[in-house]
mmCIF file of C-alpha atoms in Angstrom:
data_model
loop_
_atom_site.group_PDB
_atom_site.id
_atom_site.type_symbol
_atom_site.label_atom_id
_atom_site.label_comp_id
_atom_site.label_asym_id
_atom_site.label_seq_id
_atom_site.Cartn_x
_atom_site.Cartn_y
_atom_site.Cartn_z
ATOM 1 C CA UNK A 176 103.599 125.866 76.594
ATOM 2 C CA UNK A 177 105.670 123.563 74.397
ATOM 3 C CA UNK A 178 106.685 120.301 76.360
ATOM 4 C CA UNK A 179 108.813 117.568 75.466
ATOM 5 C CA UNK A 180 108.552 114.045 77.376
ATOM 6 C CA UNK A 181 111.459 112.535 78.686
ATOM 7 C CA UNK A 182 111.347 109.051 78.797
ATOM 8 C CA UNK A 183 109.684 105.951 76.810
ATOM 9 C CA UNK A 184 108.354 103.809 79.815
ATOM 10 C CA UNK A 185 105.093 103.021 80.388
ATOM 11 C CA UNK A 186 104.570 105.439 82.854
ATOM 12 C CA UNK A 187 106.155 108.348 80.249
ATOM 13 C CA UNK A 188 103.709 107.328 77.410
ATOM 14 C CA UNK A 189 100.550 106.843 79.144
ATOM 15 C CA UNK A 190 100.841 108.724 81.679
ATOM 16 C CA UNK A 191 102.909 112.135 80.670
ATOM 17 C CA UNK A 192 102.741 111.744 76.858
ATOM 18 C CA UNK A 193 98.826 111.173 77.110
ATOM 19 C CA UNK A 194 98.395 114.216 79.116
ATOM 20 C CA UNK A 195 100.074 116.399 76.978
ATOM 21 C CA UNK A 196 98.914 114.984 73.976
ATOM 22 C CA UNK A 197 95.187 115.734 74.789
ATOM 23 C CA UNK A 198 95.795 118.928 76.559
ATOM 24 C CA UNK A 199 94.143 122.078 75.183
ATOM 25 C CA UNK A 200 96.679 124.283 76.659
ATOM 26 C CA UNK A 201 99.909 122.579 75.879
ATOM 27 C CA UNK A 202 101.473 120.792 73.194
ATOM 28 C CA UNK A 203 103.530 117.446 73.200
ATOM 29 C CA UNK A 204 106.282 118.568 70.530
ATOM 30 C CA UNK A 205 108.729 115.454 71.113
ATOM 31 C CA UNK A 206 109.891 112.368 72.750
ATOM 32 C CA UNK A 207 113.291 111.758 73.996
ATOM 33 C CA UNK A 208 115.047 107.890 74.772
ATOM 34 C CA UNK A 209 118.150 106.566 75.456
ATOM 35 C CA UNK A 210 117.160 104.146 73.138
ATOM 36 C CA UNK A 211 116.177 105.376 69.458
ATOM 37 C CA UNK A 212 114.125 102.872 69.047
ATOM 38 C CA UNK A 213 111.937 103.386 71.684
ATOM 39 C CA UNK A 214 111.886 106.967 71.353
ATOM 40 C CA UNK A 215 110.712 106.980 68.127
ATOM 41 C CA UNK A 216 108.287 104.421 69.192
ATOM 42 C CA UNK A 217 106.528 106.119 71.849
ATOM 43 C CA UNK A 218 106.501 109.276 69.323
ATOM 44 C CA UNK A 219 104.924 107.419 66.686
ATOM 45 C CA UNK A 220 102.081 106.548 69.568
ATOM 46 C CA UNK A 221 101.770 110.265 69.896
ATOM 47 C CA UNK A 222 102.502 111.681 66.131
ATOM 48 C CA UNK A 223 105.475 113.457 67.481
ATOM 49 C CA UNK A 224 109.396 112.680 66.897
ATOM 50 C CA UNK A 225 110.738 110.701 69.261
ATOM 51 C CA UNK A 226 115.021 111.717 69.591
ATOM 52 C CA UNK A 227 117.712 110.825 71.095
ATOM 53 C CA UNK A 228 119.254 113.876 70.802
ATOM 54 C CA UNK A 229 118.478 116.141 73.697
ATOM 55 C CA UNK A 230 120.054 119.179 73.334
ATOM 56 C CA UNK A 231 118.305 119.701 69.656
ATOM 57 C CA UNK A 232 114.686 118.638 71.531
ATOM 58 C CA UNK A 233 115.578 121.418 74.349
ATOM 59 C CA UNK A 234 116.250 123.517 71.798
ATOM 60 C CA UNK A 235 112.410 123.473 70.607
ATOM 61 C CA UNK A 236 110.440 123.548 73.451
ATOM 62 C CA UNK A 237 109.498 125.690 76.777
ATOM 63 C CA UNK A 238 109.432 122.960 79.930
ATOM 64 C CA UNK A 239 110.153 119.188 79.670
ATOM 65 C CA UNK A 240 107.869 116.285 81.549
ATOM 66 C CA UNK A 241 110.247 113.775 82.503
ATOM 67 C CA UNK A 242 109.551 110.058 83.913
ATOM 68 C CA UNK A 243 112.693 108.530 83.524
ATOM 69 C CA UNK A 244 114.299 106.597 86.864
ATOM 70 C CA UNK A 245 115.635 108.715 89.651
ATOM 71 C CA UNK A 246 119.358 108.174 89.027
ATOM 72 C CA UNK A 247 118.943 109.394 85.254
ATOM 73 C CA UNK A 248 116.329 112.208 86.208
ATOM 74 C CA UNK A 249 119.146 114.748 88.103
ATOM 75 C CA UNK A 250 121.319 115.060 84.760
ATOM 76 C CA UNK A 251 118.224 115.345 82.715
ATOM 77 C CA UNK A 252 116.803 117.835 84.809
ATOM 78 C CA UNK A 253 119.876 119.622 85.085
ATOM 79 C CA UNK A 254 120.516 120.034 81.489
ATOM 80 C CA UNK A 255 116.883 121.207 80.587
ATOM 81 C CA UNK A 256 117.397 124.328 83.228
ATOM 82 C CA UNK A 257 120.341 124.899 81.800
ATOM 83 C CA UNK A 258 118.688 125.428 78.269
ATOM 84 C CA UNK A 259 116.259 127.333 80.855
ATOM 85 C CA UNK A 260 113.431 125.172 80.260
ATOM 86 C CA UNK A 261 110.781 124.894 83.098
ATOM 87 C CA UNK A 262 110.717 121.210 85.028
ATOM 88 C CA UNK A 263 108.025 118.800 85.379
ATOM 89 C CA UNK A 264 109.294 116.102 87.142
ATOM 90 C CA UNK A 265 109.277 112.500 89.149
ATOM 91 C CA UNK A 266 109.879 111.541 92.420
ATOM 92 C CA UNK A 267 111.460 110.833 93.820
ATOM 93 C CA UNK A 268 113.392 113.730 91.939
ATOM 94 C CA UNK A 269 116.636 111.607 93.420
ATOM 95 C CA UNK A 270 118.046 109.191 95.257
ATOM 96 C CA UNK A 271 120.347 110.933 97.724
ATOM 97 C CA UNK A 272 120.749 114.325 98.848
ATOM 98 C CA UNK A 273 123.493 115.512 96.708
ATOM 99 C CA UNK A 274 121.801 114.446 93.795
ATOM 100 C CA UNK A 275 118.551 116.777 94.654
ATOM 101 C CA UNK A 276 120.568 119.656 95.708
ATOM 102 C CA UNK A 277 122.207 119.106 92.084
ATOM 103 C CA UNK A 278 118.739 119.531 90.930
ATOM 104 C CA UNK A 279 117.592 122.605 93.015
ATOM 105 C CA UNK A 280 121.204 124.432 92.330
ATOM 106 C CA UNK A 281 120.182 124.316 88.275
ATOM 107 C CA UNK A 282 116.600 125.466 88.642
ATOM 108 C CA UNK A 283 117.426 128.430 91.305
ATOM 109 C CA UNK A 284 120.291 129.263 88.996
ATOM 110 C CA UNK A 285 118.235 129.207 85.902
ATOM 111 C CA UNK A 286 115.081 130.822 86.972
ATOM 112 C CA UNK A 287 113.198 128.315 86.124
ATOM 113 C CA UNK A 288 109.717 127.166 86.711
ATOM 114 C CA UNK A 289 109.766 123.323 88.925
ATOM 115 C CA UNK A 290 106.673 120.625 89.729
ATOM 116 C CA UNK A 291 107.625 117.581 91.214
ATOM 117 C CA UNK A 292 104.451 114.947 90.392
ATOM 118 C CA UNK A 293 103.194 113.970 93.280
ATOM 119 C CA UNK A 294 99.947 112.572 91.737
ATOM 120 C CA UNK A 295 97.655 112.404 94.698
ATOM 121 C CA UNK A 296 98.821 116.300 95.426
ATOM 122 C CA UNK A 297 96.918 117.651 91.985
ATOM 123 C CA UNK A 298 93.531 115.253 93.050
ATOM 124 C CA UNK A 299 90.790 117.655 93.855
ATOM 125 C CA UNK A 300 89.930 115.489 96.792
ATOM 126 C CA UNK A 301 93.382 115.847 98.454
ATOM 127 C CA UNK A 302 93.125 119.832 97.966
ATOM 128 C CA UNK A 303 89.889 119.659 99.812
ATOM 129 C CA UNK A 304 91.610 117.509 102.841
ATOM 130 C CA UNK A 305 94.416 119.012 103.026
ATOM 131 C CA UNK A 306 92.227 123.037 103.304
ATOM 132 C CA UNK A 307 89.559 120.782 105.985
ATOM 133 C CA UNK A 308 93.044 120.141 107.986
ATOM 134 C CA UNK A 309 94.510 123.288 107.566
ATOM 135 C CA UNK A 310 91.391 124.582 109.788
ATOM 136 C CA UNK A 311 91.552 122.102 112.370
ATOM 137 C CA UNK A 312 94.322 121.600 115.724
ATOM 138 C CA UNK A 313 96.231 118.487 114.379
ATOM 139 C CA UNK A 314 97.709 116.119 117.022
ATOM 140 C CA UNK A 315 99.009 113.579 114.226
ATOM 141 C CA UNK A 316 97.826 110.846 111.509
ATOM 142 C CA UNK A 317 98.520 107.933 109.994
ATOM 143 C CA UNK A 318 99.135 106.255 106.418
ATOM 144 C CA UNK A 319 99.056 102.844 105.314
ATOM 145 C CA UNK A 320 99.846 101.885 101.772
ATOM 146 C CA UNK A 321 100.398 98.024 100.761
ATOM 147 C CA UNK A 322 100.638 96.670 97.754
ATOM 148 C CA UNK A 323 102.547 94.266 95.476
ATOM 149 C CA UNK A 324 104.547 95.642 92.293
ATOM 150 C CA UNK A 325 104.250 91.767 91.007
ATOM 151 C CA UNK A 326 101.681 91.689 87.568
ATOM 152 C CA UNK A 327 101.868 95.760 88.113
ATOM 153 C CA UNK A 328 103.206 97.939 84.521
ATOM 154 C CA UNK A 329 105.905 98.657 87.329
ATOM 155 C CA UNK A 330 106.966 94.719 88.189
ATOM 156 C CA UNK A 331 110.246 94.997 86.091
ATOM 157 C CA UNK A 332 111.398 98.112 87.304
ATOM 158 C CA UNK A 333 115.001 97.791 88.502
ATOM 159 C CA UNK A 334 115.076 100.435 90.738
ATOM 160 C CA UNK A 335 111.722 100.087 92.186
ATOM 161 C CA UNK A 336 113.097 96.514 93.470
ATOM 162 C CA UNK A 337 116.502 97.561 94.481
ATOM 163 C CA UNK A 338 115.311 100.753 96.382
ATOM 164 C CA UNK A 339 111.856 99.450 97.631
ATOM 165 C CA UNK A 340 109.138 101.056 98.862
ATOM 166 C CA UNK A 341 110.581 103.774 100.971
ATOM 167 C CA UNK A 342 112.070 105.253 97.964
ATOM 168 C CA UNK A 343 109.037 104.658 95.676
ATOM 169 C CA UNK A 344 105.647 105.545 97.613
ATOM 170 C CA UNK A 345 107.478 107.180 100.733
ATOM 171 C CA UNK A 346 107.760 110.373 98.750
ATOM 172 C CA UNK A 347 104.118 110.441 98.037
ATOM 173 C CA UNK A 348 103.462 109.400 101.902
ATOM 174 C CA UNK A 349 105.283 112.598 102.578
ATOM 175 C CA UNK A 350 103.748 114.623 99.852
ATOM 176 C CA UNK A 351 101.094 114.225 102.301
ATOM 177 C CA UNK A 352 101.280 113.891 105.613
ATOM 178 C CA UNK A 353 103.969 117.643 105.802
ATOM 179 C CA UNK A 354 101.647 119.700 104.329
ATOM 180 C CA UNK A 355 99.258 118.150 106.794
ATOM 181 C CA UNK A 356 101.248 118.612 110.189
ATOM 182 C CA UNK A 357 104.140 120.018 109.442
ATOM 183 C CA UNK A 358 108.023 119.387 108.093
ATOM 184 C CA UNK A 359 109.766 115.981 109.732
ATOM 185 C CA UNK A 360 111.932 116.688 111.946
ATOM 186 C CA UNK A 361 112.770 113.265 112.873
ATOM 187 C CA UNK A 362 112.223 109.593 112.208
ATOM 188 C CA UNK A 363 112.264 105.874 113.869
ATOM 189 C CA UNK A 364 112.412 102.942 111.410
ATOM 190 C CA UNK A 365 111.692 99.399 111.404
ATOM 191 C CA UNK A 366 111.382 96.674 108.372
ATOM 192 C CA UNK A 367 108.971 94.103 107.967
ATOM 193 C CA UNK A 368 108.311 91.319 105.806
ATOM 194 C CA UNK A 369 110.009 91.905 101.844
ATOM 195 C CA UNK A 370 110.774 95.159 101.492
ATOM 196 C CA UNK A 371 108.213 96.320 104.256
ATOM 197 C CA UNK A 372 108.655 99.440 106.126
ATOM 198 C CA UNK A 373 107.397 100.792 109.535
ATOM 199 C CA UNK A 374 107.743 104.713 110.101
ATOM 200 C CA UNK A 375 107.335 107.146 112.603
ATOM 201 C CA UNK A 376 107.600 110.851 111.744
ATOM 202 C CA UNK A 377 108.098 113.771 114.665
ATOM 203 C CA UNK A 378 106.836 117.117 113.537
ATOM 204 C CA UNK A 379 106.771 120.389 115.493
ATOM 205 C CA UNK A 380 104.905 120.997 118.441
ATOM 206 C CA UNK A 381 105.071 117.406 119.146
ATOM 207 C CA UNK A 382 103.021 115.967 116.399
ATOM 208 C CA UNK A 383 103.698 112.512 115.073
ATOM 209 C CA UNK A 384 102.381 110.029 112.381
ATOM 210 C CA UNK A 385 102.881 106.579 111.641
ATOM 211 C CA UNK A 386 103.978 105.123 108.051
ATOM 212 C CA UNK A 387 103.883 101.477 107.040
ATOM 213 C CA UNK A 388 104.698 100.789 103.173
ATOM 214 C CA UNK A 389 105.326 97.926 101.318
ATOM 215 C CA UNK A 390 105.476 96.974 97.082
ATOM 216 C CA UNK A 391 105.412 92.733 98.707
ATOM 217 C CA UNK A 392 102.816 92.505 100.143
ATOM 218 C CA UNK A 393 99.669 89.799 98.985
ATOM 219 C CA UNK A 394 97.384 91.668 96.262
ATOM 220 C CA UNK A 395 94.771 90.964 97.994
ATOM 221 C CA UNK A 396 95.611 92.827 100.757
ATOM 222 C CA UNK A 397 96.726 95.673 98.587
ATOM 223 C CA UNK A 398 95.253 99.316 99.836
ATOM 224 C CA UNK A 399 96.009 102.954 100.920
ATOM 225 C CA UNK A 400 94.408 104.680 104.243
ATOM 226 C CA UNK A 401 95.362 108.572 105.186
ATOM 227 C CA UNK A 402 93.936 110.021 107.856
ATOM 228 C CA UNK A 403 94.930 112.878 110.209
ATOM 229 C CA UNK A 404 93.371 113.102 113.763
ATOM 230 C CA UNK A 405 92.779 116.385 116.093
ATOM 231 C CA UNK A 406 90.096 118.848 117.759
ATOM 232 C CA UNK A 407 87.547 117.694 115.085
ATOM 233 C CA UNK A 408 87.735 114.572 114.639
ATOM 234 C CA UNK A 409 88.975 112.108 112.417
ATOM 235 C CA UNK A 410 90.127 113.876 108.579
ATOM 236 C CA UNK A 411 89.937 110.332 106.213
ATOM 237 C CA UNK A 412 91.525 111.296 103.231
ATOM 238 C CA UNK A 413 88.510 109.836 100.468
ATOM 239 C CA UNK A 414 89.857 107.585 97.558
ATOM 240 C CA UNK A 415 89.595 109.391 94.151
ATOM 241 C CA UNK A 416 88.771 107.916 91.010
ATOM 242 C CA UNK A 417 90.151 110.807 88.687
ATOM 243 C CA UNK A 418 93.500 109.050 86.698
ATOM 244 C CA UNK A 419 96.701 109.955 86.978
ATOM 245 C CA UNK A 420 96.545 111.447 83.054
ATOM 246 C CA UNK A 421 94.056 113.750 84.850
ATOM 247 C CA UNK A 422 96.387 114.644 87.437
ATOM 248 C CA UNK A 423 98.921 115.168 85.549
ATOM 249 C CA UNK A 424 97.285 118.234 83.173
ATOM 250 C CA UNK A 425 96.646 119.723 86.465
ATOM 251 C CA UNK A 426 100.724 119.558 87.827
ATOM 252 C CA UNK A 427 100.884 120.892 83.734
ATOM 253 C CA UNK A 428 98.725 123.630 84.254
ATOM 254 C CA UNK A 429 100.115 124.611 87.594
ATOM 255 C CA UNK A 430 103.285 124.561 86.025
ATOM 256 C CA UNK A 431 102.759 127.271 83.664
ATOM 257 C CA UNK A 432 100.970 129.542 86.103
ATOM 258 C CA UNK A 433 103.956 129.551 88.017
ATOM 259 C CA UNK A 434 106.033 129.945 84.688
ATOM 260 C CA UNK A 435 103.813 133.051 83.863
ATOM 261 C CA UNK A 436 103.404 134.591 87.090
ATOM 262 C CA UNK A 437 107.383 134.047 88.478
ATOM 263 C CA UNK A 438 106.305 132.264 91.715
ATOM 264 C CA UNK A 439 106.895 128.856 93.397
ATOM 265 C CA UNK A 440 104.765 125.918 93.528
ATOM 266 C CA UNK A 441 104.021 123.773 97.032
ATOM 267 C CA UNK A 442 105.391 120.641 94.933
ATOM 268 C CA UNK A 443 108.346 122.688 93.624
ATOM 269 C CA UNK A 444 112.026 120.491 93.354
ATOM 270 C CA UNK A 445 112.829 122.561 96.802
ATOM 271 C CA UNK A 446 110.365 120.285 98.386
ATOM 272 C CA UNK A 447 111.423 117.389 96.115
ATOM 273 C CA UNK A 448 114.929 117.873 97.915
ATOM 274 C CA UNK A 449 112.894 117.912 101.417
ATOM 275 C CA UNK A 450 111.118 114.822 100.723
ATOM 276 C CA UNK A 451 114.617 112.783 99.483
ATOM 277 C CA UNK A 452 116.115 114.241 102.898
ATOM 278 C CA UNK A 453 114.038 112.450 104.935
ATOM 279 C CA UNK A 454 113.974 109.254 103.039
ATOM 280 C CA UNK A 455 117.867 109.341 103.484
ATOM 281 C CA UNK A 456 117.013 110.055 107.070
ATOM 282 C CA UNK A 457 114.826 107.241 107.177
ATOM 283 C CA UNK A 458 117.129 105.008 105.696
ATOM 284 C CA UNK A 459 119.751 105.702 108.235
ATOM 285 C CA UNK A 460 116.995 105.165 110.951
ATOM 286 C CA UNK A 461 116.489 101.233 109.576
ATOM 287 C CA UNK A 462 120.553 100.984 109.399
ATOM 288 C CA UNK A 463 120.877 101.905 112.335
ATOM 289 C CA UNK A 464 118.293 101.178 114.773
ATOM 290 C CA UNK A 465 118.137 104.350 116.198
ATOM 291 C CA UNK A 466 115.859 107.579 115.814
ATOM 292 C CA UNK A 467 117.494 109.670 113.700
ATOM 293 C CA UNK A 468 117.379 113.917 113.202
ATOM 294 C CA UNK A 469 116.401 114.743 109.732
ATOM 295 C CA UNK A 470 119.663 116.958 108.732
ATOM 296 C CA UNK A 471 121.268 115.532 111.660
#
C-alpha cells in the first residue's frame, strides 16, 4: 500500500513518516505541508517529495497517514476519501461532533478503509488485557494519567494548550476503558489544578470508572495506571516498552487488512466519532456542573 504523510510536525516525521519509511509492506511515497518549506523538509528526511499540493499527492497513492491538528485533520480526511484513499488517522479525529460526523459521512460514502491511532490500542500488551477482561465479570476500573507537556516535543502545541488534556489523552483514556466495560453512557466532571480533569464514566449494567488527566502536572509526578476490577481480581494494564513507530506499522498493517478484506476495524473513524461524543459530553459535564447523558 502506497501512503502519503500528512503533516511535517514532529509527531508526523518521527512518528508516521518513520514507520512507513522502514516498513516492508508499505511505502512512504510523499509528504504533504501547509508550509513548502517544511514539507519538503521532512521529505528530504525521508528521500521522498514533500508537496503542498494535495490533490496531485492523492492522486499517487492508496491511503494517507495524517498527524496534522484536529481542526485541520476533518478537511484533510475528507478530501483523501473523496479521492477514495483509505484513512489513517489522529485523535482526536475532531474537535466537536459535527466535525467527526463530517469525517465518518466521507469514509461511509467512499468505501473507504479508516484507523484512528490510538497508540496504546496496537501494543501487544493492551491486546492481551483487553482478551484477559473480555473473560472476566467487570464491575468497573480506573485510569490515571499525569503528566506535564512543558520540555515535551508537544510543549508548543497550540491546541494541546487551548483544548487541554481532555481533548488530548481523554481519547486514548477511552480507547481503553469502552472496549473494556462497555460504551459511556454518561459522565460527571470536575477540574483540578491547570488544566486537570476528574471523570466519572457510567456504562451499562451499572458499571463505572474513574478518569483523572492532566498535561500540568509536576514531571516528577508524571505517570499512567489502567486497571479494571471484577470476579477475578484486579486486571493492571502492564506498561509497554514497544515505541510508538512500532505501533504505528501495526495500525498500518491493520489498515490494509481491512482495505483487502472490506471489513471494519475496532479503531475505525465510527469509533473516532464515539470517542469525540463523549469528550463533548464531558465538556458540558465541567460547564455545567451536572452529570450529563452522552447524546443527551
Amino acid at each position: 500500500m502506497r501512503f502519503a504523510v500528512l503533516g511535517t510536525g514532529y509527531w508526523a516525521r518521527e512518528v508516521h513518516a518513520a514507520s512507513l519509511a522502514g516498513h516492508t509492506d508499505a511505502e512512504l511515497v510523499g509528504v504533504w505541508g501547509r508550509d513548502l518549506g517544511k514539507a519538503k523538509a521532512a521529505g528530504a528526511q525521508f528521500d521522498v517529495p514533500g508537496t503542498t499540493d494535495l490533490d496531485q499527492l492523492l492522486a499517487d497513492v492508496d491511503a494517507v497517514s495524517i498527524a496534522v491538528p484536529p481542526d485541520v485533520q476533518v478537511p484533510l480526511a475528507v478530501a483523501a476519501a473523496q479521492a477514495g484513499r483509505h484513512l489513517l488517522m489522529e485523535k482526536p479525529i475532531a474537535l466537536d461532533l459535527a466535525g467527526a460526523d463530517r469525517a465518518v459521512d466521507a469514509a461511509r460514502a467512499a468505501g473507504v478503509a479508516s484507523v484512528v491511532f490510538f497508540t496504546a490500542r496496537f501494543r501487544t500488551a493492551t491486546s492481551t488485557w483487553l482478551q484477559q477482561a473480555a473473560r472476566t465479570t467487570l464491575a468497573g476500573g480506573a485510569l490515571t494519567w499525569i503528566g506535564s507537556l512543558a520540555g515535551s516535543p508537544f510543549g508548543h502545541s497550540p491546541w494541546r494548550h487551548e483544548h487541554g488534556a481532555l481533548w488530548d489523552i481523554g481519547p486514548h483514556a477511552l480507547a481503553l476503558l469502552v472496549p473494556a466495560l462497555g460504551p459511556v453512557t454518561a459522565v460527571q466532571a470536575g477540574r483540578g489544578q491547570g488544566d486537570t480533569v476528574h471523570l466519572v464514566l457510567t456504562h451499562p449494567e451499572g458499571r463505572a470508572s474513574t478518569v483523572t488527566l492532566s498535561h500540568t502536572s509536576s514531571e516528577l509526578a508524571a505517570g499512567i495506571d489502567v486497571w479494571v476490577h471484577g470476579d477475578a481480581g484486579r486486571l493492571v494494564l502492564l506498561p509497554e516498552s514497544g515505541t510508538a513507530v512500532e505501533a504505528h506499522r501495526v495500525a498500518v498493517d491493520e489498515l490494509s487488512a481491512a482495505a483487502l478484506t472490506g471489513g471494519s476495524h475496532p479503531c475505525d473513524v465510527t469509533f473516532g466519532r464515539d470517542v469525540v461524543r463523549v469528550i463533548e459530553t464531558a465538556q458540558r459535564a465541567l460547564a455545567s456542573g451536572c452529570r450529563e447523558t452522552v447524546g443527551g
